[in-house]
Amino acid sequence: MPLAVSVLMVLVSAVITERVLDRLGSIQETYLQSIANSYLDGVTASISPSVLREDSWEIFDALERLRPVNTAIVPVETIVTTPSGSILAATDPLRYPSLEKMDDQHIEQFPDRQIRIESDDGLAYLERDIVYQDTTIGRIYTIFDARLLLAERRDVLSTLILTNAGLTVLLVLVGFMTVRRMIRPMQTLESHMIEAAEGKATRIGVSPQTSGNSETRRLFMAYNSLLDADEERRELSTRLAEEEKLASLGRLSSVMAHEINNPLGGLLNAVDTLKKHGADAGVRKSSLDLLQRGLQGIGEVVRAALATYRPSRQARPLSLSDFHDAKMLLSPELRSRGQALELLLECEDGFACNCPADPVRQAVINLLLNASAASPDGADLFLWALKREDSLMIEVGDRGPGFPLDSLSLLTGPAPKNLPEGKGLGLWVVRQITDEIGAGLAVEPRPGGGSIVRITLDSDAFVEINHAA
């Protein structure tokens, strides 16, 4: 703003100075024209008879007698010529001898009846015709000394420049102080915002000086309110993070409890079998194998939880025994409800799959538990595993009323990011497992009522192992 004020003042000063000097020049020229005309009027009246007689001595004598001495301008040279340009007399006869022709270049310096001022040499030039009874009988060429008028013009110019310069400096200082006072609150706010960006935010003190400026006061109060709101937001975020941590811990605990509780019924059934028929070597071996695989599955769940559901699953490959284990582990639940589970395995005895057995078995057990819970008492369920050349297809069928929209979305919709609230935890685990191992998941209605959930594994997950091994 100070720079803008200075530029504006220079422009205004230049315009004002130009107008004043132009007006002063016009006044001076008018004044000089008036004095020069008065002088020439007197000279013309005095020398007209002598010009008619072409009497050079009388003309020279009249010019000498009529020269003014106490006026603002003084005639320096006066030349009287005939209409044809021959010199009759001059105040400087040595320079302008009588009866000689006046130089054309010298004549061009004199405008017709209008005075012309030359600033370089301080002279003014004027020409007048000598008329007698409407007949031009001669001409007068006069050169005046106009240095006093030009000096006056220079004094006016100097006064204008000094005055305008003083006003410009004064207004620039006033503008600078005004702008500095105006932007001081902005500088204060800027420094506090820089500190806030560096993590060292402090409140702005509202002093009595700023209390008189309502806009500055409102600005500072708004910044302080912003800091208060940010502190409240940080505290709220901290509390929410703690609450979310506790909620996540609770959900994780519920998942672990859910997944550990699934095989416990079958494991307890195996323990009861050992108590009753432990003497039978075959029963003892199959029950112990079931216990071992069930405990390995529980250990896998714990390891997966410790790795935040991102475990490195480098366990044994899937085999047919895992499907038998799933049926055996669910047998207590099925018997309590009078339900029957049909196990259909259309795979070779030497079948094995590169994918780890525990997550697939965990998914199958969750689907079977969900199918049992959704089906009425005495319903028939099935677990079907079919190996093809390019895929392994696992299906679980129930006799329930069908999947609700939210449960169906857990299986086939966009991948859920959070644990479900309330029901659907088992289906969420199934979806997480299938996404992790890259398996396909589909749901379709079952003929006669109910639903079928299909898990599909691609062919690159298969290996053929030696049955003897």
mmCIF file with all atom_site columns, N, CA, C and O in Angstrom, residues 337-369:
data_model
loop_
_atom_site.group_PDB
_atom_site.id
_atom_site.type_symbol
_atom_site.label_atom_id
_atom_site.label_alt_id
_atom_site.label_comp_id
_atom_site.label_asym_id
_atom_site.label_entity_id
_atom_site.label_seq_id
_atom_site.pdbx_PDB_ins_code
_atom_site.Cartn_x
_atom_site.Cartn_y
_atom_site.Cartn_z
_atom_site.occupancy
_atom_site.B_iso_or_equiv
_atom_site.pdbx_formal_charge
_atom_site.auth_seq_id
_atom_site.auth_comp_id
_atom_site.auth_asym_id
_atom_site.auth_atom_id
_atom_site.pdbx_PDB_model_num
ATOM 1   N N  . ARG A 1 337 ? -30.365 -82.647 18.604 1.00 0.00 ? 337 ARG A N  1
ATOM 2   C CA . ARG A 1 337 ? -31.509 -82.108 17.873 1.00 0.00 ? 337 ARG A CA 1
ATOM 3   C C  . ARG A 1 337 ? -32.132 -83.121 16.925 1.00 0.00 ? 337 ARG A C  1
ATOM 4   O O  . ARG A 1 337 ? -33.014 -82.775 16.142 1.00 0.00 ? 337 ARG A O  1
ATOM 5   N N  . GLY A 1 338 ? -31.654 -84.335 16.956 1.00 0.00 ? 338 GLY A N  1
ATOM 6   C CA . GLY A 1 338 ? -32.214 -85.370 16.101 1.00 0.00 ? 338 GLY A CA 1
ATOM 7   C C  . GLY A 1 338 ? -31.963 -85.136 14.630 1.00 0.00 ? 338 GLY A C  1
ATOM 8   O O  . GLY A 1 338 ? -32.726 -85.611 13.772 1.00 0.00 ? 338 GLY A O  1
ATOM 9   N N  . GLN A 1 339 ? -30.921 -84.426 14.296 1.00 0.00 ? 339 GLN A N  1
ATOM 10  C CA . GLN A 1 339 ? -30.604 -84.127 12.898 1.00 0.00 ? 339 GLN A CA 1
ATOM 11  C C  . GLN A 1 339 ? -29.618 -85.148 12.343 1.00 0.00 ? 339 GLN A C  1
ATOM 12  O O  . GLN A 1 339 ? -28.817 -85.720 13.087 1.00 0.00 ? 339 GLN A O  1
ATOM 13  N N  . ALA A 1 340 ? -29.699 -85.359 11.043 1.00 0.00 ? 340 ALA A N  1
ATOM 14  C CA . ALA A 1 340 ? -28.827 -86.324 10.378 1.00 0.00 ? 340 ALA A CA 1
ATOM 15  C C  . ALA A 1 340 ? -27.942 -85.595 9.380  1.00 0.00 ? 340 ALA A C  1
ATOM 16  O O  . ALA A 1 340 ? -28.411 -84.737 8.626  1.00 0.00 ? 340 ALA A O  1
ATOM 17  N N  . LEU A 1 341 ? -26.643 -85.918 9.373  1.00 0.00 ? 341 LEU A N  1
ATOM 18  C CA . LEU A 1 341 ? -25.678 -85.317 8.451  1.00 0.00 ? 341 LEU A CA 1
ATOM 19  C C  . LEU A 1 341 ? -25.183 -86.386 7.487  1.00 0.00 ? 341 LEU A C  1
ATOM 20  O O  . LEU A 1 341 ? -24.610 -87.401 7.910  1.00 0.00 ? 341 LEU A O  1
ATOM 21  N N  . GLU A 1 342 ? -25.398 -86.167 6.200  1.00 0.00 ? 342 GLU A N  1
ATOM 22  C CA . GLU A 1 342 ? -24.941 -87.086 5.164  1.00 0.00 ? 342 GLU A CA 1
ATOM 23  C C  . GLU A 1 342 ? -23.609 -86.582 4.628  1.00 0.00 ? 342 GLU A C  1
ATOM 24  O O  . GLU A 1 342 ? -23.522 -85.440 4.157  1.00 0.00 ? 342 GLU A O  1
ATOM 25  N N  . LEU A 1 343 ? -22.582 -87.435 4.683  1.00 0.00 ? 343 LEU A N  1
ATOM 26  C CA . LEU A 1 343 ? -21.244 -87.080 4.215  1.00 0.00 ? 343 LEU A CA 1
ATOM 27  C C  . LEU A 1 343 ? -20.995 -87.759 2.880  1.00 0.00 ? 343 LEU A C  1
ATOM 28  O O  . LEU A 1 343 ? -20.990 -88.990 2.795  1.00 0.00 ? 343 LEU A O  1
ATOM 29  N N  . LEU A 1 344 ? -20.799 -86.977 1.824  1.00 0.00 ? 344 LEU A N  1
ATOM 30  C CA . LEU A 1 344 ? -20.558 -87.488 0.476  1.00 0.00 ? 344 LEU A CA 1
ATOM 31  C C  . LEU A 1 344 ? -19.187 -87.011 0.035  1.00 0.00 ? 344 LEU A C  1
ATOM 32  O O  . LEU A 1 344 ? -18.964 -85.809 -0.140 1.00 0.00 ? 344 LEU A O  1
ATOM 33  N N  . LEU A 1 345 ? -18.237 -87.948 -0.156 1.00 0.00 ? 345 LEU A N  1
ATOM 34  C CA . LEU A 1 345 ? -16.875 -87.616 -0.545 1.00 0.00 ? 345 LEU A CA 1
ATOM 35  C C  . LEU A 1 345 ? -16.592 -88.282 -1.883 1.00 0.00 ? 345 LEU A C  1
ATOM 36  O O  . LEU A 1 345 ? -16.407 -89.491 -1.947 1.00 0.00 ? 345 LEU A O  1
ATOM 37  N N  . GLU A 1 346 ? -16.588 -87.533 -2.927 1.00 0.00 ? 346 GLU A N  1
ATOM 38  C CA . GLU A 1 346 ? -16.285 -88.047 -4.262 1.00 0.00 ? 346 GLU A CA 1
ATOM 39  C C  . GLU A 1 346 ? -14.869 -87.649 -4.613 1.00 0.00 ? 346 GLU A C  1
ATOM 40  O O  . GLU A 1 346 ? -14.617 -86.853 -5.520 1.00 0.00 ? 346 GLU A O  1
ATOM 41  N N  . CYS A 1 347 ? -13.920 -88.175 -3.847 1.00 0.00 ? 347 CYS A N  1
ATOM 42  C CA . CYS A 1 347 ? -12.495 -87.883 -4.039 1.00 0.00 ? 347 CYS A CA 1
ATOM 43  C C  . CYS A 1 347 ? -11.729 -89.185 -3.924 1.00 0.00 ? 347 CYS A C  1
ATOM 44  O O  . CYS A 1 347 ? -12.178 -90.147 -3.290 1.00 0.00 ? 347 CYS A O  1
ATOM 45  N N  . GLU A 1 348 ? -10.560 -89.217 -4.523 1.00 0.00 ? 348 GLU A N  1
ATOM 46  C CA . GLU A 1 348 ? -9.701  -90.394 -4.422 1.00 0.00 ? 348 GLU A CA 1
ATOM 47  C C  . GLU A 1 348 ? -9.131  -90.510 -3.025 1.00 0.00 ? 348 GLU A C  1
ATOM 48  O O  . GLU A 1 348 ? -8.981  -89.528 -2.296 1.00 0.00 ? 348 GLU A O  1
ATOM 49  N N  . ASP A 1 349 ? -8.768  -91.733 -2.660 1.00 0.00 ? 349 ASP A N  1
ATOM 50  C CA . ASP A 1 349 ? -8.222  -91.942 -1.322 1.00 0.00 ? 349 ASP A CA 1
ATOM 51  C C  . ASP A 1 349 ? -6.907  -91.204 -1.114 1.00 0.00 ? 349 ASP A C  1
ATOM 52  O O  . ASP A 1 349 ? -6.582  -90.809 -0.002 1.00 0.00 ? 349 ASP A O  1
ATOM 53  N N  . GLY A 1 350 ? -6.140  -91.058 -2.200 1.00 0.00 ? 350 GLY A N  1
ATOM 54  C CA . GLY A 1 350 ? -4.842  -90.364 -2.075 1.00 0.00 ? 350 GLY A CA 1
ATOM 55  C C  . GLY A 1 350 ? -4.949  -88.866 -2.239 1.00 0.00 ? 350 GLY A C  1
ATOM 56  O O  . GLY A 1 350 ? -3.936  -88.192 -2.441 1.00 0.00 ? 350 GLY A O  1
ATOM 57  N N  . PHE A 1 351 ? -6.167  -88.316 -2.168 1.00 0.00 ? 351 PHE A N  1
ATOM 58  C CA . PHE A 1 351 ? -6.361  -86.880 -2.385 1.00 0.00 ? 351 PHE A CA 1
ATOM 59  C C  . PHE A 1 351 ? -5.693  -86.051 -1.279 1.00 0.00 ? 351 PHE A C  1
ATOM 60  O O  . PHE A 1 351 ? -5.730  -86.417 -0.111 1.00 0.00 ? 351 PHE A O  1
ATOM 61  N N  . ALA A 1 352 ? -5.105  -84.966 -1.696 1.00 0.00 ? 352 ALA A N  1
ATOM 62  C CA . ALA A 1 352 ? -4.634  -83.934 -0.761 1.00 0.00 ? 352 ALA A CA 1
ATOM 63  C C  . ALA A 1 352 ? -4.645  -82.606 -1.494 1.00 0.00 ? 352 ALA A C  1
ATOM 64  O O  . ALA A 1 352 ? -4.596  -82.559 -2.720 1.00 0.00 ? 352 ALA A O  1
ATOM 65  N N  . CYS A 1 353 ? -4.703  -81.526 -0.734 1.00 0.00 ? 353 CYS A N  1
ATOM 66  C CA . CYS A 1 353 ? -4.783  -80.179 -1.321 1.00 0.00 ? 353 CYS A CA 1
ATOM 67  C C  . CYS A 1 353 ? -3.677  -79.320 -0.724 1.00 0.00 ? 353 CYS A C  1
ATOM 68  O O  . CYS A 1 353 ? -3.376  -79.420 0.470  1.00 0.00 ? 353 CYS A O  1
ATOM 69  N N  . ASN A 1 354 ? -3.070  -78.497 -1.568 1.00 0.00 ? 354 ASN A N  1
ATOM 70  C CA . ASN A 1 354 ? -1.978  -77.640 -1.103 1.00 0.00 ? 354 ASN A CA 1
ATOM 71  C C  . ASN A 1 354 ? -2.411  -76.656 -0.039 1.00 0.00 ? 354 ASN A C  1
ATOM 72  O O  . ASN A 1 354 ? -1.609  -76.191 0.757  1.00 0.00 ? 354 ASN A O  1
ATOM 73  N N  . CYS A 1 355 ? -3.700  -76.268 -0.036 1.00 0.00 ? 355 CYS A N  1
ATOM 74  C CA . CYS A 1 355 ? -4.139  -75.297 0.960  1.00 0.00 ? 355 CYS A CA 1
ATOM 75  C C  . CYS A 1 355 ? -4.127  -75.942 2.347  1.00 0.00 ? 355 CYS A C  1
ATOM 76  O O  . CYS A 1 355 ? -4.366  -77.145 2.475  1.00 0.00 ? 355 CYS A O  1
ATOM 77  N N  . PRO A 1 356 ? -3.824  -75.175 3.411  1.00 0.00 ? 356 PRO A N  1
ATOM 78  C CA . PRO A 1 356 ? -3.757  -75.767 4.759  1.00 0.00 ? 356 PRO A CA 1
ATOM 79  C C  . PRO A 1 356 ? -5.115  -76.302 5.190  1.00 0.00 ? 356 PRO A C  1
ATOM 80  O O  . PRO A 1 356 ? -6.167  -75.730 4.882  1.00 0.00 ? 356 PRO A O  1
ATOM 81  N N  . ALA A 1 357 ? -5.096  -77.410 5.957  1.00 0.00 ? 357 ALA A N  1
ATOM 82  C CA . ALA A 1 357 ? -6.328  -78.088 6.327  1.00 0.00 ? 357 ALA A CA 1
ATOM 83  C C  . ALA A 1 357 ? -7.115  -77.313 7.369  1.00 0.00 ? 357 ALA A C  1
ATOM 84  O O  . ALA A 1 357 ? -8.351  -77.282 7.319  1.00 0.00 ? 357 ALA A O  1
ATOM 85  N N  . ASP A 1 358 ? -6.446  -76.685 8.341  1.00 0.00 ? 358 ASP A N  1
ATOM 86  C CA . ASP A 1 358 ? -7.153  -76.078 9.460  1.00 0.00 ? 358 ASP A CA 1
ATOM 87  C C  . ASP A 1 358 ? -8.123  -74.978 9.040  1.00 0.00 ? 358 ASP A C  1
ATOM 88  O O  . ASP A 1 358 ? -9.259  -74.955 9.520  1.00 0.00 ? 358 ASP A O  1
ATOM 89  N N  . PRO A 1 359 ? -7.732  -74.017 8.156  1.00 0.00 ? 359 PRO A N  1
ATOM 90  C CA . PRO A 1 359 ? -8.730  -73.006 7.797  1.00 0.00 ? 359 PRO A CA 1
ATOM 91  C C  . PRO A 1 359 ? -9.923  -73.569 7.045  1.00 0.00 ? 359 PRO A C  1
ATOM 92  O O  . PRO A 1 359 ? -11.057 -73.142 7.264  1.00 0.00 ? 359 PRO A O  1
ATOM 93  N N  . VAL A 1 360 ? -9.688  -74.569 6.130  1.00 0.00 ? 360 VAL A N  1
ATOM 94  C CA . VAL A 1 360 ? -10.811 -75.157 5.399  1.00 0.00 ? 360 VAL A CA 1
ATOM 95  C C  . VAL A 1 360 ? -11.723 -75.904 6.369  1.00 0.00 ? 360 VAL A C  1
ATOM 96  O O  . VAL A 1 360 ? -12.958 -75.787 6.321  1.00 0.00 ? 360 VAL A O  1
ATOM 97  N N  . ARG A 1 361 ? -11.124 -76.673 7.274  1.00 0.00 ? 361 ARG A N  1
ATOM 98  C CA . ARG A 1 361 ? -11.940 -77.399 8.238  1.00 0.00 ? 361 ARG A CA 1
ATOM 99  C C  . ARG A 1 361 ? -12.690 -76.427 9.149  1.00 0.00 ? 361 ARG A C  1
ATOM 100 O O  . ARG A 1 361 ? -13.850 -76.643 9.504  1.00 0.00 ? 361 ARG A O  1
ATOM 101 N N  . GLN A 1 362 ? -12.023 -75.345 9.518  1.00 0.00 ? 362 GLN A N  1
ATOM 102 C CA . GLN A 1 362 ? -12.676 -74.342 10.344 1.00 0.00 ? 362 GLN A CA 1
ATOM 103 C C  . GLN A 1 362 ? -13.878 -73.744 9.626  1.00 0.00 ? 362 GLN A C  1
ATOM 104 O O  . GLN A 1 362 ? -14.958 -73.554 10.218 1.00 0.00 ? 362 GLN A O  1
ATOM 105 N N  . ALA A 1 363 ? -13.738 -73.459 8.317  1.00 0.00 ? 363 ALA A N  1
ATOM 106 C CA . ALA A 1 363 ? -14.848 -72.913 7.546  1.00 0.00 ? 363 ALA A CA 1
ATOM 107 C C  . ALA A 1 363 ? -15.984 -73.927 7.435  1.00 0.00 ? 363 ALA A C  1
ATOM 108 O O  . ALA A 1 363 ? -17.169 -73.576 7.569  1.00 0.00 ? 363 ALA A O  1
ATOM 109 N N  . VAL A 1 364 ? -15.643 -75.208 7.178  1.00 0.00 ? 364 VAL A N  1
ATOM 110 C CA . VAL A 1 364 ? -16.672 -76.235 7.038  1.00 0.00 ? 364 VAL A CA 1
ATOM 111 C C  . VAL A 1 364 ? -17.443 -76.414 8.346  1.00 0.00 ? 364 VAL A C  1
ATOM 112 O O  . VAL A 1 364 ? -18.685 -76.530 8.356  1.00 0.00 ? 364 VAL A O  1
ATOM 113 N N  . ILE A 1 365 ? -16.730 -76.433 9.487  1.00 0.00 ? 365 ILE A N  1
ATOM 114 C CA . ILE A 1 365 ? -17.398 -76.602 10.778 1.00 0.00 ? 365 ILE A CA 1
ATOM 115 C C  . ILE A 1 365 ? -18.348 -75.438 11.050 1.00 0.00 ? 365 ILE A C  1
ATOM 116 O O  . ILE A 1 365 ? -19.478 -75.623 11.528 1.00 0.00 ? 365 ILE A O  1
ATOM 117 N N  . ASN A 1 366 ? -17.915 -74.201 10.722 1.00 0.00 ? 366 ASN A N  1
ATOM 118 C CA . ASN A 1 366 ? -18.784 -73.051 10.921 1.00 0.00 ? 366 ASN A CA 1
ATOM 119 C C  . ASN A 1 366 ? -20.026 -73.136 10.048 1.00 0.00 ? 366 ASN A C  1
ATOM 120 O O  . ASN A 1 366 ? -21.136 -72.792 10.481 1.00 0.00 ? 366 ASN A O  1
ATOM 121 N N  . LEU A 1 367 ? -19.867 -73.582 8.783  1.00 0.00 ? 367 LEU A N  1
ATOM 122 C CA . LEU A 1 367 ? -21.027 -73.724 7.903  1.00 0.00 ? 367 LEU A CA 1
ATOM 123 C C  . LEU A 1 367 ? -21.976 -74.809 8.425  1.00 0.00 ? 367 LEU A C  1
ATOM 124 O O  . LEU A 1 367 ? -23.210 -74.658 8.365  1.00 0.00 ? 367 LEU A O  1
ATOM 125 N N  . LEU A 1 368 ? -21.411 -75.934 8.920  1.00 0.00 ? 368 LEU A N  1
ATOM 126 C CA . LEU A 1 368 ? -22.269 -76.997 9.443  1.00 0.00 ? 368 LEU A CA 1
ATOM 127 C C  . LEU A 1 368 ? -23.017 -76.538 10.697 1.00 0.00 ? 368 LEU A C  1
ATOM 128 O O  . LEU A 1 368 ? -24.207 -76.852 10.874 1.00 0.00 ? 368 LEU A O  1
ATOM 129 N N  . LEU A 1 369 ? -22.345 -75.790 11.588 1.00 0.00 ? 369 LEU A N  1
ATOM 130 C CA . LEU A 1 369 ? -23.015 -75.266 12.768 1.00 0.00 ? 369 LEU A CA 1
ATOM 131 C C  . LEU A 1 369 ? -24.130 -74.304 12.383 1.00 0.00 ? 369 LEU A C  1
ATOM 132 O O  . LEU A 1 369 ? -25.221 -74.313 12.979 1.00 0.00 ? 369 LEU A O  1
#
